[in-house]
mmCIF file of C-alpha atoms and ligand atoms in Angstrom:
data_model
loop_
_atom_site.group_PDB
_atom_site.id
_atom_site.type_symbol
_atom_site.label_atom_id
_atom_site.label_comp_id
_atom_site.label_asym_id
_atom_site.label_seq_id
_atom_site.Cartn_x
_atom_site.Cartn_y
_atom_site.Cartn_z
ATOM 1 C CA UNK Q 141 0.000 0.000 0.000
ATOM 2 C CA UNK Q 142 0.844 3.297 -0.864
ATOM 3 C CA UNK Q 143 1.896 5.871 2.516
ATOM 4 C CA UNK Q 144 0.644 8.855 3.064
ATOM 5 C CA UNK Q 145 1.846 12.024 5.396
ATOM 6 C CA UNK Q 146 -1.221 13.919 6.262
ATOM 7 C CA UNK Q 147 -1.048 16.771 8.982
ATOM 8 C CA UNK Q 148 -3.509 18.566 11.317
ATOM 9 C CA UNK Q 149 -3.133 22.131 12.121
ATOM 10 C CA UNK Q 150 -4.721 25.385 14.094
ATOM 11 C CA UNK Q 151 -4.391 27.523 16.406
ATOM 12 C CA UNK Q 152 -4.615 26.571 20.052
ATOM 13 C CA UNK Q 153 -7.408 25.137 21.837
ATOM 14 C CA UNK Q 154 -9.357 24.065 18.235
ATOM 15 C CA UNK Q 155 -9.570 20.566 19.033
ATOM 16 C CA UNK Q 156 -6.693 19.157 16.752
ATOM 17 C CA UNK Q 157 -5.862 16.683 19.289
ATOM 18 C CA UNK Q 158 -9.198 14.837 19.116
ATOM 19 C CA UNK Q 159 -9.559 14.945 15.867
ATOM 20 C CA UNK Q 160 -5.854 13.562 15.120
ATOM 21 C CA UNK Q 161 -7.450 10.451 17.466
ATOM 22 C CA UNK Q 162 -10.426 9.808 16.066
ATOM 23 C CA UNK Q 163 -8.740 9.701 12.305
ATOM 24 C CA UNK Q 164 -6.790 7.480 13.315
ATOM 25 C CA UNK Q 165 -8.842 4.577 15.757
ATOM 26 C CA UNK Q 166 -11.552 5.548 11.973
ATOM 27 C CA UNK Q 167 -8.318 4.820 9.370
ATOM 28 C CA UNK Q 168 -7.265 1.540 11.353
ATOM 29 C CA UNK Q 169 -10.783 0.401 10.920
ATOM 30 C CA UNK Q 170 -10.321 0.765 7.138
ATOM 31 C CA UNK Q 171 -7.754 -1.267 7.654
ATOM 32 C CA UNK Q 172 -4.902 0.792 7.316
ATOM 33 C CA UNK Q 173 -1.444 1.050 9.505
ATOM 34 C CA UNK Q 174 -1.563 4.895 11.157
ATOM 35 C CA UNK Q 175 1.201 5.955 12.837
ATOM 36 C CA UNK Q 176 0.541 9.333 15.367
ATOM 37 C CA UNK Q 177 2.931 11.523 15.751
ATOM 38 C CA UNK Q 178 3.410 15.087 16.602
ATOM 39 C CA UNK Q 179 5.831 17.811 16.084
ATOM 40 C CA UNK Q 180 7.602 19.432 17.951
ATOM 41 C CA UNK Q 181 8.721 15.897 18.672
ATOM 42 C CA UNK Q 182 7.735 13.014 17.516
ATOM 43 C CA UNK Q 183 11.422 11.124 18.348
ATOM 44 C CA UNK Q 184 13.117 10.999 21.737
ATOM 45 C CA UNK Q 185 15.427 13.810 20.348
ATOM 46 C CA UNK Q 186 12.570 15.999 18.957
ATOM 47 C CA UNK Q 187 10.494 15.580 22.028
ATOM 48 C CA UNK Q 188 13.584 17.042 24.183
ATOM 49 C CA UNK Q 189 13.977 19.501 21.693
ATOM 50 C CA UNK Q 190 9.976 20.217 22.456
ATOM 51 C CA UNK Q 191 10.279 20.736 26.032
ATOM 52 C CA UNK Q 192 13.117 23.199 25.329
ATOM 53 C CA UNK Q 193 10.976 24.670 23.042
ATOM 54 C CA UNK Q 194 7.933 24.941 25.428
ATOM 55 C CA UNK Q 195 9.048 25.314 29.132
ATOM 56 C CA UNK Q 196 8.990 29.233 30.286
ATOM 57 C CA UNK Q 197 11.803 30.401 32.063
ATOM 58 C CA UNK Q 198 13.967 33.263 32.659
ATOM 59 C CA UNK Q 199 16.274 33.548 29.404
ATOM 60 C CA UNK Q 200 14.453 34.760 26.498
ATOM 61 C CA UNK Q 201 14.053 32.946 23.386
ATOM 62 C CA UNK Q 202 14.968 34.843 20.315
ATOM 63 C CA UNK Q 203 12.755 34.099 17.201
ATOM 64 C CA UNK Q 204 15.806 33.248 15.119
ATOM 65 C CA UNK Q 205 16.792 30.501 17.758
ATOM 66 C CA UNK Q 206 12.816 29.170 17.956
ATOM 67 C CA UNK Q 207 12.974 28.856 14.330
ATOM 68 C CA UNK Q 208 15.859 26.864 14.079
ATOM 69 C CA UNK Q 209 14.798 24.719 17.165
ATOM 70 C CA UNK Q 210 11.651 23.898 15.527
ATOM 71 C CA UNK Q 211 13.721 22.851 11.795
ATOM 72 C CA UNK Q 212 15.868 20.616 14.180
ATOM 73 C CA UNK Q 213 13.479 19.237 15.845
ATOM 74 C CA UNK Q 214 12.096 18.494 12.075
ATOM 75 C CA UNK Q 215 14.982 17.385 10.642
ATOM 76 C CA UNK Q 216 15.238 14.020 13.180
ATOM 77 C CA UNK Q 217 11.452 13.881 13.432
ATOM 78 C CA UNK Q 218 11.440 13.392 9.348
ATOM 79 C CA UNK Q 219 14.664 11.254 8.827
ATOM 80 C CA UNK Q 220 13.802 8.772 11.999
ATOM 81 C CA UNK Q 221 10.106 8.863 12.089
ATOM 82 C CA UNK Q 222 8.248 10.083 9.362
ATOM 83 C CA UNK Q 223 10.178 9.052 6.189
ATOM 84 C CA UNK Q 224 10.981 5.420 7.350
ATOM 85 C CA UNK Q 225 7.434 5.092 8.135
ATOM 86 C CA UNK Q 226 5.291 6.339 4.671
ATOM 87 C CA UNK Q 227 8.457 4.370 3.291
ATOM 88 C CA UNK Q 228 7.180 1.427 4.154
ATOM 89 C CA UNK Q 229 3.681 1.857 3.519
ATOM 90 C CA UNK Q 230 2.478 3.754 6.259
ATOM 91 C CA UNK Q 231 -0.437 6.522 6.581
ATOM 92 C CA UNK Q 232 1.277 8.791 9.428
ATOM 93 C CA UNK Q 233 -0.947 11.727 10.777
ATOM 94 C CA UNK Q 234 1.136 14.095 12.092
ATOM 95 C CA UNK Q 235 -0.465 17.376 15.097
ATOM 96 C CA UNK Q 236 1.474 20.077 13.152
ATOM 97 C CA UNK Q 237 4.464 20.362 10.618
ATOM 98 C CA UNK Q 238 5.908 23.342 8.741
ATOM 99 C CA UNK Q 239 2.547 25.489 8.256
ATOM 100 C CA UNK Q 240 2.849 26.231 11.906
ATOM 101 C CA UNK Q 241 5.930 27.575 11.648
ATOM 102 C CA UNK Q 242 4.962 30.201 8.595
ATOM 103 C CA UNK Q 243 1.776 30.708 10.954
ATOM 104 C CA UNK Q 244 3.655 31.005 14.107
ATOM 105 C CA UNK Q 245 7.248 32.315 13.934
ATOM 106 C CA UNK Q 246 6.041 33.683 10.379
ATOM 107 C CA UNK Q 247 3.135 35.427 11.567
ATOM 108 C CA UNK Q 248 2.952 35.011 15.071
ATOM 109 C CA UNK Q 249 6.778 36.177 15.561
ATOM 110 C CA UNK Q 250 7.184 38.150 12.586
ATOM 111 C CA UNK Q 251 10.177 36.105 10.933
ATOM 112 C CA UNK Q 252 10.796 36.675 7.605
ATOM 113 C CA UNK Q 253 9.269 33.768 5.653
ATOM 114 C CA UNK Q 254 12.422 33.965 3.191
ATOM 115 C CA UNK Q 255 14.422 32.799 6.755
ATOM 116 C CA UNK Q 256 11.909 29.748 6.903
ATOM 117 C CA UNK Q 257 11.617 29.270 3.183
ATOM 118 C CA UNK Q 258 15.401 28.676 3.388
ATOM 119 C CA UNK Q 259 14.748 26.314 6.499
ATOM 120 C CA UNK Q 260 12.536 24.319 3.830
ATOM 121 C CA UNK Q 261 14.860 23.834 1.300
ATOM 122 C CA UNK Q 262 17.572 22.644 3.821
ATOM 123 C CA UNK Q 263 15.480 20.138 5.976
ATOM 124 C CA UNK Q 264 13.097 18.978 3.188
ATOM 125 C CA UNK Q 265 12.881 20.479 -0.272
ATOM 126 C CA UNK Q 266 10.506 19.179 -2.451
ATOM 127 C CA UNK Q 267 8.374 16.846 0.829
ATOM 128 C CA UNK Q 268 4.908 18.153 1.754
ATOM 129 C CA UNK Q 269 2.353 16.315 3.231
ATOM 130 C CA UNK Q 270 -0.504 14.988 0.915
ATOM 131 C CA UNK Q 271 -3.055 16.449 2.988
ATOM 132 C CA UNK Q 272 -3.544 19.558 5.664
ATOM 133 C CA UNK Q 273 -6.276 19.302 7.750
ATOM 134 C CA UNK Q 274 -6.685 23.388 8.801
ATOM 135 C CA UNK Q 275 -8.937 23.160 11.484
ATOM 136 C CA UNK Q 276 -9.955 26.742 12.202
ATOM 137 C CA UNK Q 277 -12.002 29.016 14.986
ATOM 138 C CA UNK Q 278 -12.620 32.327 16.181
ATOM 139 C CA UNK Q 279 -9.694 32.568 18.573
ATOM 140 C CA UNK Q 280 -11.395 33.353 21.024
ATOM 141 C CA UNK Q 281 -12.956 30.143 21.445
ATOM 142 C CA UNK Q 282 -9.461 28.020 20.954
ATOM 143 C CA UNK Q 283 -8.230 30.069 23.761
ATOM 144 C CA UNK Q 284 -11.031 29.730 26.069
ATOM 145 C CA UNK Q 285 -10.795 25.756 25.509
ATOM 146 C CA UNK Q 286 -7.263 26.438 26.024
ATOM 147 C CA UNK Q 287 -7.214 27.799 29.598
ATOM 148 C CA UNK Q 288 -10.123 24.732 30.579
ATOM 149 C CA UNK Q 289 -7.767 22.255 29.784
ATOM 150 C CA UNK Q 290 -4.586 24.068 31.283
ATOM 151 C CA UNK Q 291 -3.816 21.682 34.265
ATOM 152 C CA UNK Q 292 -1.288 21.867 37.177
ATOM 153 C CA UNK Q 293 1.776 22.820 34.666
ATOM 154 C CA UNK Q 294 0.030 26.287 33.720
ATOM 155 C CA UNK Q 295 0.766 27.776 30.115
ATOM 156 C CA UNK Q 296 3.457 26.810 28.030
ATOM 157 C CA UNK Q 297 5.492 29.401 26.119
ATOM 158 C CA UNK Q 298 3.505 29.684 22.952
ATOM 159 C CA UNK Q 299 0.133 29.731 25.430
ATOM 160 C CA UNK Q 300 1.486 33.046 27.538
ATOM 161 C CA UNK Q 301 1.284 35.059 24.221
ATOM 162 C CA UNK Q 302 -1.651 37.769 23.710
ATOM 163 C CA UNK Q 303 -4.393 37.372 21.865
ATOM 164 C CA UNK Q 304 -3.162 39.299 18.843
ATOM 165 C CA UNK Q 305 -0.300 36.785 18.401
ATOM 166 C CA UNK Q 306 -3.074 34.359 17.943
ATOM 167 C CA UNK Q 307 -5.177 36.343 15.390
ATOM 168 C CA UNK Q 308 -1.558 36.896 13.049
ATOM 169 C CA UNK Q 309 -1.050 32.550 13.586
ATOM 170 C CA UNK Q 310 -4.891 32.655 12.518
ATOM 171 C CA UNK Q 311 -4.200 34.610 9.614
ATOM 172 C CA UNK Q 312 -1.110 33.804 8.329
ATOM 173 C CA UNK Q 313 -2.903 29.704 8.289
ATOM 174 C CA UNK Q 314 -5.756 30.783 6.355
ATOM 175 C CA UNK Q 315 -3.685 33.020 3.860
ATOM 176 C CA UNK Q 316 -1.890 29.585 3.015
ATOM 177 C CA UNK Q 317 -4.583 27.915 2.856
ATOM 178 C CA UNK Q 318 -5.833 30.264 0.325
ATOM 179 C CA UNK Q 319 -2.593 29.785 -1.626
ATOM 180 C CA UNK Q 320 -2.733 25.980 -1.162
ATOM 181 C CA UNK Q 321 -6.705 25.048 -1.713
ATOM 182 C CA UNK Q 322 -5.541 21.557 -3.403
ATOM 183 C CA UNK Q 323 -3.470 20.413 -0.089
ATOM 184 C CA UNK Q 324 -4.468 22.685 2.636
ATOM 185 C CA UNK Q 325 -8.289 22.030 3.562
ATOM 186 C CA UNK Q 326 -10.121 24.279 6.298
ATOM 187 C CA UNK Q 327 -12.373 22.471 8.220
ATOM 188 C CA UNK Q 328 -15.056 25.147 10.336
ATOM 189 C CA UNK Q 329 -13.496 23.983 14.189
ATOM 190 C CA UNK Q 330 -16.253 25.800 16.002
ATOM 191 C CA UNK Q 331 -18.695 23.006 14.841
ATOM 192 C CA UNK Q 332 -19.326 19.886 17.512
ATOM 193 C CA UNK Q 333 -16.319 17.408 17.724
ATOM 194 C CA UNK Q 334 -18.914 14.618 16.052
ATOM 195 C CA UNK Q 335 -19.349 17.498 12.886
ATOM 196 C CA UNK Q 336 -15.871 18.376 12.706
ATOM 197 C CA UNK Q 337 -15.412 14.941 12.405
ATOM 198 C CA UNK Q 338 -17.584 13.733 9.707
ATOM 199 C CA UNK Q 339 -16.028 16.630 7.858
ATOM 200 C CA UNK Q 340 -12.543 15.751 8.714
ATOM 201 C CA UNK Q 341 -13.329 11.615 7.187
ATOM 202 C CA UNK Q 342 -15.012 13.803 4.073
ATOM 203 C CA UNK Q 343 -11.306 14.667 3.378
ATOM 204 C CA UNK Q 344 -9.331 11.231 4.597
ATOM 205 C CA UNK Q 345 -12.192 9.519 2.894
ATOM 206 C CA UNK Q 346 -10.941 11.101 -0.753
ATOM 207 C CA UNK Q 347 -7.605 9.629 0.050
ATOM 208 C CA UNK Q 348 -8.882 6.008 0.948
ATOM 209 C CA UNK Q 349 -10.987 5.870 -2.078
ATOM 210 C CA UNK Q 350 -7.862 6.644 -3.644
ATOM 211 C CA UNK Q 351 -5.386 3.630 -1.922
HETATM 212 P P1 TMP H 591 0.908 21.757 20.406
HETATM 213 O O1 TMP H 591 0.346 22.542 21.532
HETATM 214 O O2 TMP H 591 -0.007 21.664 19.236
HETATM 215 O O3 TMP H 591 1.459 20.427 20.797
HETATM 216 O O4 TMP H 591 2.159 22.576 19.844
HETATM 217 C C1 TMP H 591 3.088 23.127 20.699
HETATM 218 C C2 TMP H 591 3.339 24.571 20.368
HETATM 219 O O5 TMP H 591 4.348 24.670 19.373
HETATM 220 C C3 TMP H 591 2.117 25.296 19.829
HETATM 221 O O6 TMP H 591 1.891 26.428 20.643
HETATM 222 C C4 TMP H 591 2.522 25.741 18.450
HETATM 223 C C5 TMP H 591 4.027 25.710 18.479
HETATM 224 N N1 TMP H 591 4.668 25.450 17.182
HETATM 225 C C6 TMP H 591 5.305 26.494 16.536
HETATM 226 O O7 TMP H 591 5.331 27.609 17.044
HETATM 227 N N2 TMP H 591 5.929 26.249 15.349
HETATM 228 C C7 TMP H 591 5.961 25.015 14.757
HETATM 229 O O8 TMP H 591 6.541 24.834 13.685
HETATM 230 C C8 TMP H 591 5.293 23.926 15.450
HETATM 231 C C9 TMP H 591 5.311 22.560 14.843
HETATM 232 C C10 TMP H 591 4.653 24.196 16.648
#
C-alpha cells in the first residue's frame, strides 16, 4: 500500500488533538497502519527539543533561535520517524508540521518567511504532506478551551502570548490555505467534535478511495 503524510493544524485550543485520534482509531478500521505523531517531537530527540521549546523560564528565546529549534526538531522527526514510516507503507498523521511555523514564527513572531523558506529547502525540499487538515475558529474560542484544559503545569510558552499573536497565527494559516486550496483544507473547528469529524473523514475519505 501506498503511505501517506497527512497533517492537522490550528491555532490553540481548536480541538486538533481529538480529531488527530479519532482519524486514526476511523483509518485503522479501514484497515490501514496509522502511525501518530506530533511535532515538535515526535522522536526521543525531537520531544527534548519540544520541552526546550515549550518550558517558560527566565532567558528569552529569540525568534531566530525558535525557528531553528523547531527545523531541528524536524529534521530528526522526518529522517527517523516520518520518512521510514510512509516508506514502508504507512499513513502517518502528524499534530502540526511546517505550516505552523509560517503561521507562528512567520506570523505570530514576525520572521521573515524567506528565513523559513530557506529552512525548507535545507530540511526537506521538495516533501509536503498529501493532505492539511486546517482546522480553524474564532480565537477566542481556541483560547477559552485552552485555559479549561490548562492543568497543574500552567501555560506553556507559545500559550502566555496575547491574543493578537493568535489572530496573526490565525491569519497567516488561512492566507496559506488560500494559496494551497488543493493540499491545505479548512475544516469550520467551532462546529461539535462529532461534525468536525464527519467533515474531517469527508477529506481522509478522498484519500482512501484513492489507496
Ligand atoms: P501543540 O500545543 O499543538 O502540541 O504545539 C506546541 C506549540 O508549538 C504550539 O503552541 C505551536 C508551536 N509550534 C510552533 O510555534 N511552530 C511550529 O513549527 C510547530 C510545529 C509548533
Amino acid at each position: 500500500m501506498q503511505g501517506r503524510f497527512i497533517t492537522f493544524e490550528g491555532g490553540e485550543g481548536v480541538g486538533k488533538s481529538t480529531q488527530v485520534a479519532a482519524s486514526a482509531t476511523w483509518l485503522r478500521q479501514q484497515g490501514i497502519e496509522v502511525v501518530l505523531t506530533r511535532e515538535p517531537g515526535g522522536t526521543p530527540r525531537a520531544e527534548r527539543l519540544r520541552q526546550i521549546l515549550l518550558e517558560r523560564g527566565d532567558e528569552p528565546m529569540p525568534g531566530s533561535c525558535e525557528l531553528l529549534l523547531m527545523f531541528a526538531a524536524r529534521a530528526t522527526h522526518l529522517a527517523n520517524l516520518v520518512r521510514p514510516a510512509v516508506a514502508r507503507g504507512a499513513w502517518v498523521l502528524c499534530d502540526r508540521f511546517t505550516d505552523a511555523t509560517y503561521a507562528y514564527q512567520g506570523g505570530g513572531r514576525g520572521m521573515p518567511s524567506s528565513h523559513i523558506d530557506a529552512l525548507v529547502q535545507a530540511v526537506h525540499p521538495d516533501y509536503w504532506p498529501d493532505l492539511t487538515v486546517l482546522l480553524d475558529a474564532p480565537v477566542e474560542t481556541g483560547l477559552a478551551r485552552a485555559h479549561e484544559r490548562n492543568g497543574a503545569n500552567g501555560p506553556d510558552r507559545f500559550e502566555t502570548e496575547q491574543r493578537e499573536f493568535f489572530e496573526r497565527v490565525r491569519e497567516a494559516y488561512l492566507a496559506r490555505a488560500a494559496r494551497e486550496p488543493q493540499r491545505i483544507r479548512v475544516v469550520d473547528a467551532s462546529a461539535s467534535v462529532d461534525a468536525v469529524q464527519q467533515q474531517v473523514r469527508a477529506l481522509l475519505g478522498a484519500l482512501v478511495a484513492g489507496r
